[in-house]
Coordinates of C-alpha atoms in Angstrom, one line a residue:
X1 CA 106.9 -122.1 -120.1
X2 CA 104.2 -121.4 -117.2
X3 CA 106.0 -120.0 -114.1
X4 CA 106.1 -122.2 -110.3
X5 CA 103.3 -121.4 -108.0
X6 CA 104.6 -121.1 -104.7
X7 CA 102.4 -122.7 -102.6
X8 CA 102.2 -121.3 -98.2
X9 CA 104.4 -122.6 -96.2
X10 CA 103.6 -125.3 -93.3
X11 CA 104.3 -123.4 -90.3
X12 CA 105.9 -125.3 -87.2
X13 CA 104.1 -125.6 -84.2
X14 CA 106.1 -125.1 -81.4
X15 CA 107.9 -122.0 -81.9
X16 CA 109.9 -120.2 -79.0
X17 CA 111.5 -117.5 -80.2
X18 CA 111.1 -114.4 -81.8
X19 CA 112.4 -112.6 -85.7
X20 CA 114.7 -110.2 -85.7
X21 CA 116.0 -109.5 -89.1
X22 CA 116.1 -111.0 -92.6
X23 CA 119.6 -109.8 -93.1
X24 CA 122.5 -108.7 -90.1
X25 CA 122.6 -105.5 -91.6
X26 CA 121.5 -102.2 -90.2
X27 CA 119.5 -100.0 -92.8
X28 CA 120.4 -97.0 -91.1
X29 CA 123.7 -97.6 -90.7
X30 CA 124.7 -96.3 -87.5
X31 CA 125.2 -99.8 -85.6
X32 CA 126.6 -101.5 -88.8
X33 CA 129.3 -104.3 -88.0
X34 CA 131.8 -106.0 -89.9
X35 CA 132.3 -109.5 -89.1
X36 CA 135.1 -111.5 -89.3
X37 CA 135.6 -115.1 -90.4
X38 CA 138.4 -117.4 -92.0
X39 CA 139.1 -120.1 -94.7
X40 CA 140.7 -123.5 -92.8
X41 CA 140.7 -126.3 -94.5
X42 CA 138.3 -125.1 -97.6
X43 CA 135.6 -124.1 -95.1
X44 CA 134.5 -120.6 -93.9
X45 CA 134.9 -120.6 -90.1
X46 CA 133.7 -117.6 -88.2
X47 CA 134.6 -117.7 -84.0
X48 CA 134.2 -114.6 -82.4
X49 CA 130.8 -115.2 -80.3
X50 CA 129.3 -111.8 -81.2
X51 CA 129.6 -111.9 -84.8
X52 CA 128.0 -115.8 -84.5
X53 CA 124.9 -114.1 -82.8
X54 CA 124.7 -111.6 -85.2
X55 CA 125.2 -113.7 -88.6
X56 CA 123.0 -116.4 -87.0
X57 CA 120.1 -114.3 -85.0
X58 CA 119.7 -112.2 -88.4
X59 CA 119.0 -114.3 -91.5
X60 CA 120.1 -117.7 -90.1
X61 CA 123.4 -117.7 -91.6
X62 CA 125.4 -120.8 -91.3
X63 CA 125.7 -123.5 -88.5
X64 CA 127.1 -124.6 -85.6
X65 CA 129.5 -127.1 -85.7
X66 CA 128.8 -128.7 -82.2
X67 CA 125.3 -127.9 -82.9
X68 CA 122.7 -129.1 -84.8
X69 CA 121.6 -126.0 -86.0
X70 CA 121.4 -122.8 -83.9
X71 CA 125.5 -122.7 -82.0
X72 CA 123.9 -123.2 -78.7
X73 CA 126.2 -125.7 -77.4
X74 CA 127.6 -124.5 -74.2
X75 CA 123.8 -122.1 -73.6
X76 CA 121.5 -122.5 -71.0
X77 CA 121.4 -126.3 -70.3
X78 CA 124.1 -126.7 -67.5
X79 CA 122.9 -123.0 -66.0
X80 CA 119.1 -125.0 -65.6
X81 CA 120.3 -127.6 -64.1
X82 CA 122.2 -126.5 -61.4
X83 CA 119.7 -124.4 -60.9
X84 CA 117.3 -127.7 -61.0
X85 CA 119.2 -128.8 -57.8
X86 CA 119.2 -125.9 -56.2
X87 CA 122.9 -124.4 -56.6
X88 CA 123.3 -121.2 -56.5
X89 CA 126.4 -121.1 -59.3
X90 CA 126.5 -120.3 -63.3
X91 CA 129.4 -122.9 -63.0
X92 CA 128.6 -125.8 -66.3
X93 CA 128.0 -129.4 -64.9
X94 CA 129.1 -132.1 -66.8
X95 CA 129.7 -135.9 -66.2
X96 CA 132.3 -137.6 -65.1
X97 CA 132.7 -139.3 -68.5
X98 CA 133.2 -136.5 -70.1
X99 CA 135.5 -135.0 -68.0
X100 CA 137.7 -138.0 -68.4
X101 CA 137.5 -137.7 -72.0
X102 CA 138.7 -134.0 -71.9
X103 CA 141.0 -135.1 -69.3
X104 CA 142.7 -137.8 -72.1
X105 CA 142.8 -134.8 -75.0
X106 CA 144.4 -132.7 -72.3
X107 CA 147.0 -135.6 -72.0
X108 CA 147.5 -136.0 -75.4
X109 CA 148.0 -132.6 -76.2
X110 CA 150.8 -132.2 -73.8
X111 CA 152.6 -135.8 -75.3
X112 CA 152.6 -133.9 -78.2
X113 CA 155.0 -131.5 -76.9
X114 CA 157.7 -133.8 -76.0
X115 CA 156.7 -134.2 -71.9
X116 CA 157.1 -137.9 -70.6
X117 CA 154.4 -139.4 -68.9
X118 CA 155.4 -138.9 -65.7
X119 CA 155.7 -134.9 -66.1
X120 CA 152.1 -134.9 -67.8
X121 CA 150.5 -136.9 -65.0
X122 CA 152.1 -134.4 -62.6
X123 CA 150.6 -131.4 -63.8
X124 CA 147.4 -132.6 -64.8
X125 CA 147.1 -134.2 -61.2
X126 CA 148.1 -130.1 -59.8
X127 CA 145.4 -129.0 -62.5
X128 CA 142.3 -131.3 -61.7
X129 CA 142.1 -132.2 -58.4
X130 CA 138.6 -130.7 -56.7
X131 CA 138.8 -126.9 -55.5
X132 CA 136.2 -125.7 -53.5
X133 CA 133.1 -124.2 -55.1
X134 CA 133.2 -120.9 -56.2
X135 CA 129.4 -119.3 -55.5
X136 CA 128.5 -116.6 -57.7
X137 CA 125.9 -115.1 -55.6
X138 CA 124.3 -116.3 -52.2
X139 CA 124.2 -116.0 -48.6
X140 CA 128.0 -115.6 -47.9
X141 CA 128.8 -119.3 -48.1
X142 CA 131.2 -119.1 -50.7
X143 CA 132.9 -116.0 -49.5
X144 CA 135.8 -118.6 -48.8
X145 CA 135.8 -121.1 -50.9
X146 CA 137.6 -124.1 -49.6
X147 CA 139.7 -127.0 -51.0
X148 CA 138.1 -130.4 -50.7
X149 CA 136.8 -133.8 -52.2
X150 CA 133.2 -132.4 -53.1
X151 CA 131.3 -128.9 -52.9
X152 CA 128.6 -129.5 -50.9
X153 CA 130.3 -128.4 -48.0
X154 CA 130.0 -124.7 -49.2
X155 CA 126.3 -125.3 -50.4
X156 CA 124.0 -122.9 -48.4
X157 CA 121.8 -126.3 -48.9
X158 CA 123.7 -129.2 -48.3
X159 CA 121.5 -131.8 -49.4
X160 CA 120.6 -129.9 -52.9
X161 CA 123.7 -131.0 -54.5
X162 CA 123.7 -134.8 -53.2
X163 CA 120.9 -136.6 -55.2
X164 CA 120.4 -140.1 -53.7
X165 CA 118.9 -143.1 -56.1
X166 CA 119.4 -146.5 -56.0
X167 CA 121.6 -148.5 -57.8
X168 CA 119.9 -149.6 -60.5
X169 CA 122.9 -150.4 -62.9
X170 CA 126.5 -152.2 -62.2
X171 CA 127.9 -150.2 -65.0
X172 CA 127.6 -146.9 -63.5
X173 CA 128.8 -148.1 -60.1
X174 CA 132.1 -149.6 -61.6
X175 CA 132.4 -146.7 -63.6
X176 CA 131.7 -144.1 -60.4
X177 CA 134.4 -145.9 -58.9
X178 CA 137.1 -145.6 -61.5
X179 CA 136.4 -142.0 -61.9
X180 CA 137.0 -140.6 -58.7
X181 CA 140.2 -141.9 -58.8
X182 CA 140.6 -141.3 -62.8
X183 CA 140.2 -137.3 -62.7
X184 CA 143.5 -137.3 -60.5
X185 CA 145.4 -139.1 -63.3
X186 CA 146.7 -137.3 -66.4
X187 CA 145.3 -135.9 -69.4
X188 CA 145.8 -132.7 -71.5
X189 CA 144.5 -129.8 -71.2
X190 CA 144.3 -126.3 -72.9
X191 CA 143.9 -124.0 -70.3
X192 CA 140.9 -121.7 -71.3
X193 CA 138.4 -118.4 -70.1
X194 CA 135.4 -119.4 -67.6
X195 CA 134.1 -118.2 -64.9
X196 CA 135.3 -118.6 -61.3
X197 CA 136.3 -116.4 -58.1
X198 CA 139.0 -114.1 -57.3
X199 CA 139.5 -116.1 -54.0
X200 CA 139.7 -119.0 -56.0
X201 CA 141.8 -117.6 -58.7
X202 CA 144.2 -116.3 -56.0
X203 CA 144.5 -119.3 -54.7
X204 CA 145.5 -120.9 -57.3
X205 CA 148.6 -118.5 -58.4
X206 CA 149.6 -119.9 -54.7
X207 CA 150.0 -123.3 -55.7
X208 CA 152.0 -122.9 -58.6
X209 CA 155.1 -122.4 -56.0
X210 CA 158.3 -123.0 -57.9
X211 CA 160.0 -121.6 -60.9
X212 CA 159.9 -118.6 -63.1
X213 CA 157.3 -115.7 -62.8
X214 CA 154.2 -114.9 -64.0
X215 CA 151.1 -112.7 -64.0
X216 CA 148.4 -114.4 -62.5
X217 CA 144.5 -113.6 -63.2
X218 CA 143.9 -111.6 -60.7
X219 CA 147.2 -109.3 -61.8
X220 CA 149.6 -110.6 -59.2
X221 CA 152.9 -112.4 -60.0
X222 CA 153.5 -116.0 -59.2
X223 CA 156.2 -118.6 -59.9
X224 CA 155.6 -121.0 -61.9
X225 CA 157.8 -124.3 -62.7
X226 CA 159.1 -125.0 -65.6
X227 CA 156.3 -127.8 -66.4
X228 CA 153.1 -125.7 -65.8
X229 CA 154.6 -123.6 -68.3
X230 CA 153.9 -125.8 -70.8
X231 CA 150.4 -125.0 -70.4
X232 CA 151.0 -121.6 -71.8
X233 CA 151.5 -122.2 -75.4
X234 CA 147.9 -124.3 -75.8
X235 CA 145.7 -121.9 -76.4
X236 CA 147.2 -118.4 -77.1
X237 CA 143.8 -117.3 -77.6
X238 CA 142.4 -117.8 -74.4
X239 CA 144.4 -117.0 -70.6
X240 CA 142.0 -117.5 -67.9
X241 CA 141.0 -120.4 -66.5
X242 CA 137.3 -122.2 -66.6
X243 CA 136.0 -123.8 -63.5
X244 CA 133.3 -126.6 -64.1
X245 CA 131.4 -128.9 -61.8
X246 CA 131.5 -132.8 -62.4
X247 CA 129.3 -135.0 -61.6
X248 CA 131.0 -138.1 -59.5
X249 CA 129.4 -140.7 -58.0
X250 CA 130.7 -142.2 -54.1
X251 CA 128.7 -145.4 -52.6
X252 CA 127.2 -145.1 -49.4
X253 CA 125.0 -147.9 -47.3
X254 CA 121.5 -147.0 -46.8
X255 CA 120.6 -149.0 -43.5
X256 CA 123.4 -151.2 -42.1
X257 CA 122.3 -154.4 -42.0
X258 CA 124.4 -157.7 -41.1
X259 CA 123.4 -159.8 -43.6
X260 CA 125.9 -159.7 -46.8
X261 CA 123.2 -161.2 -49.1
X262 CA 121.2 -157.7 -48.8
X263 CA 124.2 -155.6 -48.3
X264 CA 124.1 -154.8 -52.1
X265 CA 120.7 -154.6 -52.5
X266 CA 121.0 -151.5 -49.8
X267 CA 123.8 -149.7 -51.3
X268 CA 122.7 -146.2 -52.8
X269 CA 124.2 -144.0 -55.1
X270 CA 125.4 -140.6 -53.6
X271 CA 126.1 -138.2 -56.1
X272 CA 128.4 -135.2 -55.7
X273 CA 129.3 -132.2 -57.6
X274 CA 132.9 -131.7 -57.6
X275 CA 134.8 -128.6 -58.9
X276 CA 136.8 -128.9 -61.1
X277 CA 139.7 -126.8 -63.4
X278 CA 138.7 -127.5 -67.3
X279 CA 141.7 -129.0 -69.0
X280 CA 140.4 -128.7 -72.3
X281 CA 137.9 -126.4 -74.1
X282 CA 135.9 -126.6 -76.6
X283 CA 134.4 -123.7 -78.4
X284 CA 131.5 -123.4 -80.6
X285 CA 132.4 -121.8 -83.8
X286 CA 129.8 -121.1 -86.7
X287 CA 130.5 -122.6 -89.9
X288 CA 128.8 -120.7 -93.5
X289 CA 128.4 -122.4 -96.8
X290 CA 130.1 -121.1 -99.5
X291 CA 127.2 -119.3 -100.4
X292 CA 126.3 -118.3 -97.6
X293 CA 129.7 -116.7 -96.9
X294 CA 130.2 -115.1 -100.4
X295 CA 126.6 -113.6 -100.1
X296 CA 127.2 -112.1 -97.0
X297 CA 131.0 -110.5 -98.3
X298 CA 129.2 -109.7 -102.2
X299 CA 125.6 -108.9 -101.2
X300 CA 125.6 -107.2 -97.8
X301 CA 129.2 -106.4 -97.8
X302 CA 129.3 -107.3 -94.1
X303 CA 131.7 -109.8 -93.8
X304 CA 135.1 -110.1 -94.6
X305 CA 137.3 -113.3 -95.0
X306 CA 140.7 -114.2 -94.3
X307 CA 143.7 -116.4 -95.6
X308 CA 145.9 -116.3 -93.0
X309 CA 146.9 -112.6 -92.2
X310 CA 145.5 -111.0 -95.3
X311 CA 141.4 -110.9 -96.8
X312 CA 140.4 -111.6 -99.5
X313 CA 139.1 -109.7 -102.3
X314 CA 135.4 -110.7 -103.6
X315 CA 136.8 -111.1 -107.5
X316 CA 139.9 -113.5 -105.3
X317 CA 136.7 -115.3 -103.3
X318 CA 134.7 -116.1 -107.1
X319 CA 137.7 -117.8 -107.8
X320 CA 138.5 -119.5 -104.8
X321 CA 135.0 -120.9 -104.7
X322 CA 135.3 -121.5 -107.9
X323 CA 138.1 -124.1 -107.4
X324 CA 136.8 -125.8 -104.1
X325 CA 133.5 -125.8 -105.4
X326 CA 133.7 -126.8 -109.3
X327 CA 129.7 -126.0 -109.7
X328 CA 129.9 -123.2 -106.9
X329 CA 128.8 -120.0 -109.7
X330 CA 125.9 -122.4 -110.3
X331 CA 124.6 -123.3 -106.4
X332 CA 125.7 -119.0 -105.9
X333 CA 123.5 -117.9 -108.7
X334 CA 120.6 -119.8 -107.2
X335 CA 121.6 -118.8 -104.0
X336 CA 121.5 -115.4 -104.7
X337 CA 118.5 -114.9 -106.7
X338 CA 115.8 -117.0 -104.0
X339 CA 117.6 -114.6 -100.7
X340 CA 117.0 -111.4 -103.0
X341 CA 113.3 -113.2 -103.2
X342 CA 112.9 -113.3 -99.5
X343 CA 113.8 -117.0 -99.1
X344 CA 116.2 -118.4 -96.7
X345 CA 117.8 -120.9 -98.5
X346 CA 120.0 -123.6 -96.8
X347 CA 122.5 -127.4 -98.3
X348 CA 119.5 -129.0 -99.3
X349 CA 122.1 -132.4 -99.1
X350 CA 120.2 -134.7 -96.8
X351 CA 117.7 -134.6 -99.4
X352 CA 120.0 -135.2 -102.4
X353 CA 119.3 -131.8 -103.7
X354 CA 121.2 -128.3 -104.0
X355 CA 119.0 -125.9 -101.9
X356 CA 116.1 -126.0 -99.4
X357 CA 114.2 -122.8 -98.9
X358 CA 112.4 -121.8 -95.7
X359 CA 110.3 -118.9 -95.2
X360 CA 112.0 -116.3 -92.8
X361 CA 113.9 -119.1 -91.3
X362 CA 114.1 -123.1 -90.1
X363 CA 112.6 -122.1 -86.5
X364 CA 109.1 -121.2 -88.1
X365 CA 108.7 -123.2 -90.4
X366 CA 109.3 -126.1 -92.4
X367 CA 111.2 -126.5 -95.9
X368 CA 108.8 -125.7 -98.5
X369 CA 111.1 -126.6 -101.6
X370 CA 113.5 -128.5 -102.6
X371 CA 116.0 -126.8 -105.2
X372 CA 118.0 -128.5 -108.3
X373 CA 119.9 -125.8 -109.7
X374 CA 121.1 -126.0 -113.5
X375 CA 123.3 -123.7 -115.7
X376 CA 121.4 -123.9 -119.3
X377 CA 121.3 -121.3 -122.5
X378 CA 118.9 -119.6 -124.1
X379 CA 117.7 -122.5 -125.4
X380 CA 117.8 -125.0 -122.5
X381 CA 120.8 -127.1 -123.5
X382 CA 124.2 -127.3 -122.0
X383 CA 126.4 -129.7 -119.8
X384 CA 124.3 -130.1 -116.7
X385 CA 125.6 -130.7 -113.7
X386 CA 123.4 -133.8 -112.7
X387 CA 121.4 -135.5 -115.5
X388 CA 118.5 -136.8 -114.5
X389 CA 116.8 -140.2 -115.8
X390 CA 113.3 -140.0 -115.8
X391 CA 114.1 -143.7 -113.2
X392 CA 116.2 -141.2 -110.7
X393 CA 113.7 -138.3 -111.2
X394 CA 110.8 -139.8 -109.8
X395 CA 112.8 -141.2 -107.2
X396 CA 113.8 -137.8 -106.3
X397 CA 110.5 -136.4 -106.4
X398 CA 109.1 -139.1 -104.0
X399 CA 111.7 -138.5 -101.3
X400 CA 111.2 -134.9 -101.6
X401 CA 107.3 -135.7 -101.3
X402 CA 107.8 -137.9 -98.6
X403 CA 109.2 -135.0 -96.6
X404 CA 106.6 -132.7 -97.3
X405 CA 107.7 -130.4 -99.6
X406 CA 108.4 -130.0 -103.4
X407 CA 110.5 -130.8 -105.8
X408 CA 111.9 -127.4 -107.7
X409 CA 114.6 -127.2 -111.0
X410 CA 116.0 -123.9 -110.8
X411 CA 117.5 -123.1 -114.5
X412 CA 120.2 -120.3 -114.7
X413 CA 119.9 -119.1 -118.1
X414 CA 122.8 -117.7 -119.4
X415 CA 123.2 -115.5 -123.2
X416 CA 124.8 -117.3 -125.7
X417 CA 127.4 -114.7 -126.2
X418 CA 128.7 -114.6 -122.7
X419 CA 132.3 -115.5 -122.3
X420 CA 134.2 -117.4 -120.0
X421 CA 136.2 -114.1 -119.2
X422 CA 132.4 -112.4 -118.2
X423 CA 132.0 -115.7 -115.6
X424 CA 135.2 -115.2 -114.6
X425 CA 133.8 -112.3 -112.3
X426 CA 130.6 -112.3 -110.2
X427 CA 129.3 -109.1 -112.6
X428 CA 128.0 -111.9 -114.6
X429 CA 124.9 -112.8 -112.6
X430 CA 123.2 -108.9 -114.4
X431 CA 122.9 -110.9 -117.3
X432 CA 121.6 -114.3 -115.9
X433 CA 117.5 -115.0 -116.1
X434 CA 116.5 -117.4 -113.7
X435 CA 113.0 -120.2 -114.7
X436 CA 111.9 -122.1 -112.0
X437 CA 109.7 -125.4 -112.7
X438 CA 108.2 -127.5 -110.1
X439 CA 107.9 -131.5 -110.4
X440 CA 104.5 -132.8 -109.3
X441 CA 103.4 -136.2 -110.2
X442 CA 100.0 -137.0 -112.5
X443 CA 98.0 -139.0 -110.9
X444 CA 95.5 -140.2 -113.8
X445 CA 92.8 -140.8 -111.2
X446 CA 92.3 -137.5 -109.3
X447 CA 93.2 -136.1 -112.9
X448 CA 89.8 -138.0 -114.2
X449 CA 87.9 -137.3 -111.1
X450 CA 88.3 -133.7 -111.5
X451 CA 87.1 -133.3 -115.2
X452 CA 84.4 -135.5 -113.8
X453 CA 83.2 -132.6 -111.7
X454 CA 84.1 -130.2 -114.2

C-alpha cells in the first residue's frame, strides 16, 4: 500500500503575529512550568490566565470558550476604543445592553440566595449607580474623581467622550431612555478584580456605612450591612472590584426651533460614558480536547489535571477518557502520532471528520487534511468506528474538497496478539503502526488527457 503524499500547505494571507514554540515546554528546563487545569462536567477546563497564554501561545492548545479561537475575549478591543475617543483610561467600555444583561444575572444570582426583591434592588441600586471616572494617567484631572451622572466632567477633553449623531433609529432612542433609568434597578452581581483608583476604592468602603466590619481594598476596615454582605460569597475567587464604562445614551435638541413638526427631526443623540461597578464577571477560561489535554499530561508531562482536590494519575486519565469518550484510544493514537510528526492537529467536527491538521498552527495557515481515524489489525479488518458507504464517502470527500483540503483515513494498526489488558494502559501505542491513505477522486478525463501527453 503506497504511502500519502503530503502535499504544501496553503498559507494564509494576512498573518499578524509571530511563532513561538511548537510545544509549551522549555528544552532547557530552567523556566519549565506546570499548568493546571480541571475536569467539570466531562470537559478539561484550564483558568489561570498565565497558563492559557502559555498552553495557547505555544502549540495552539485548546480554545477559548468566549472565543472563537485564540481566548482573547476581554483583550485589546475596549482599550482601542477608548482610546479612539480620546480617553485617557484602560477602563473596558461596553453598551448599555449589555450591562443590563449582566445587571439581570447579577439579580438572579442574588434571588438565588433567598433575598426578596426589595433587598436585591437595594443593593444593586448602592452597587451600579455612576462613580466618577477613575483616570489612569493624565494631566491631573482625575486626581479626584467625583460622583456624578456621566464622566465627562473629569475628561481633560470634554467633548472626546460625547459623540453626537443623529437619530437615525427609534429603537435605540426608546431603548437609551429605558436604560438610564434601568442600570439603577436590580440585578445580580458577582463582585470581581478590575482596575480602578485608590480614591475611588476609598470611597467606596465610605458608602458601605452600616453593619459589621470589613477590610476594604485599599486595607482599611469599613462596616458593611448585613445585605452587601451577601455579595461576599459570589465569587470566592475574586475580591476586588472591576470598574467599566457604559455607554448610555441622553437626548438633547440640536437648534430650538418652535415648530413641533421638526422638533424630532432636530433631536440628536448625546452619548455619554458612565462609570460604572461591574456586577457580574465573566472570565475567559481555555477549554482542551481530550487529546489535547491527555497529550499535554502523557507527552510533555506539563500539565496536570484535577478531580476536585486530588490529580489524576495518567493510567486514571486513559480510563477516564476512555469512558467519556468510547473511541477516545482511537482519536488519541491519531492524535499523538501526527503532533510527534510536527502537525497541529485540532476536532476536525465542523467537517464531519476526527482531526484537521495545520502546519505550525491555524494563524498561518489553512487546514491541509482532513483526518478519519480507524482502529484495524494486521490485516485491515475490525469493528470500525464509522463505516463508510462508498454513497457517504464521496459525499465526505466533496465537502472536504470544497474546503480546500483533503480527505485522509488514518488506520491504527494494531498486532493480533494484543490484549484488552495491554489497551488498558497508554504503553500500548509502542506497538501500534500507523498507514495513512488519502481519498482523491478519478476524474476519467484529466486521467485520459494526461496519457494523451504521455
Amino acid at each position: 500500500m503506497a504511502e500519502a503524499v503530503f502535499h504544501p500547505p496553503r498559507r494564509k494571507r494576512r498573518v499578524f503575529e509571530s511563532y513561538e514554540a511548537p510545544f509549551p515546554v522549555d528544552v532547557g528546563g530552567k523556566d519549565f512550568r506546570l499548568c493546571q487545569a480541571e475536569i467539570i462536567n466531562n470537559n478539561v477546563i484550564v483558568r489561570n490566565p498565565e497558563d492559557i497564554e502559555q498552553l495557547y501561545n505555544k502549540g495552539y492548545f485548546g480554545k477559548g470558550i468566549l472565543s472563537r479561537s485564540r481566548p482573547v475575549f476581554s483583550i485589546s478591543d475596549p482599550l482601542l476604543v477608548a482610546k479612539w475617543r480620546g480617553i485617557d483610561t484602560n477602563l473596558p467600555i461596553i453598551t448599555s445592553q449589555k450591562y443590563q444583561r449582566r445587571v439581570q444575572w447579577a439579580r438572579s444570582v442574588l434571588q438565588e440566595q433567598g433575598l426578596d426583591d426589595c433587598s436585591v434592588t437595594r443593593i444593586l441600586e448602592n452597587y451600579t449607580k455612576p462613580l466618577g471616572l477613575p483616570f489612569s494617567r493624565g494631566d491631573g484631572a482625575g486626581d479626584s474623581p467625583q460622583t456624578g451622572d456621566s464622566c465627562t466632567r473629569g475628561d481633560p477633553k470634554p467633548g472626546n467622550a460625547e459623540v453626537s449623531r443623529k437619530p437615525a433609529d427609534t429603537e435605540g432612542a426608546q431603548s437609551a431612555e429605558g436604560q438610564n433609568g434601568g442600570s439603577q434597578e436590580g440585578g445580580e452581581a458577582a463582585l470581581g478584580a478590575g482596575g480602578g483608583s485608590r480614591h475611588q476604592e476609598q470611597e467606596n468602603s465610605r458608602e458601605m456605612a452600616e453593619g459589621s466590619c470589613h477590610r476594604d481594598l485599599c486595607g482599611c476596615e469599613v462596616k458593611q450591612s448585613p445585605e452587601q454582605r451577601a455579595w461576599e460569597g459570589l465569587d470566592s475567587r475574586e475580591c476586588a472590584l472591576e470598574y467599566v464604562l457604559v455607554q448610555e445614551e441622553e437626548e438633547g435638541s440640536s437648534c430650538p426651533e418652535d415648530d413641533s413638526t421638526h422638533a424630532q427631526e432636530n433631536l440628536v443623540k448625546k452619548e455619554v460614558l458612565v462609570c460604572r461597578k461591574n456586577p457580574f464577571r465573566i472570565f475567559e477560561y481555555l477549554q482542551l480536547s481530550l487529546e489535547e489535554a491527555f497529550f499535554l499530561v502523557y507527552a510533555l508531562g506539563c500539565l496536570s489535571i484535577y478531580y476536585g482536590e486530588e490529580p489524576l494519575s495518567i493510567v486514571k486519565l486513559w480510563e477516564v477518557f476512555s469512558e467519556v469518550k468510547p473511541d477516545f484510544k482511537t482519536t488519541y493514537m491519531a492524535y499523538h502520532y501526527f503532533r510527534g510528526k510536527g502537525w497541529v492537529p485540532k476536532v476536525g467536527l465542523k467537517y464531519g471528520t476526527d482531526l484537521l491538521l495545520y502546519r505550525k498552527g491555524p494563524p498561518f495557515y489553512h487546514a491541509s487534511y482532513s483526518v478519519i481515524a480507524e482502529l484495524v489489525d494486521d490485516n485491515f479488518e475490525g469493528s470500525l468506528r464509522r463505516p463508510l458507504s462508498w454513497m457517504s464517502l464521496s459525499g465526505l470527500n466533496r465537502t472536504t474538497a470544497n474546503a480546500s483540503k483533503e480527505l485522509m483515513l488514518c488506520y491504527l494498526i494494531r498486532p493480533s496478539d494484543m490484549t484488552a489488558e495491554e489497551m488498558a494502559t497508554p504503553e500500548c501505542m509502542k506497538r501500534i503502526k500507523v498507514q495513512e491513505l488519502i481519498v482523491t477522486r478519478w476524474v476519467s478525463s484529466r486521467e485520459r488527457s494526461e496519457q494523451d501527453e504521455i
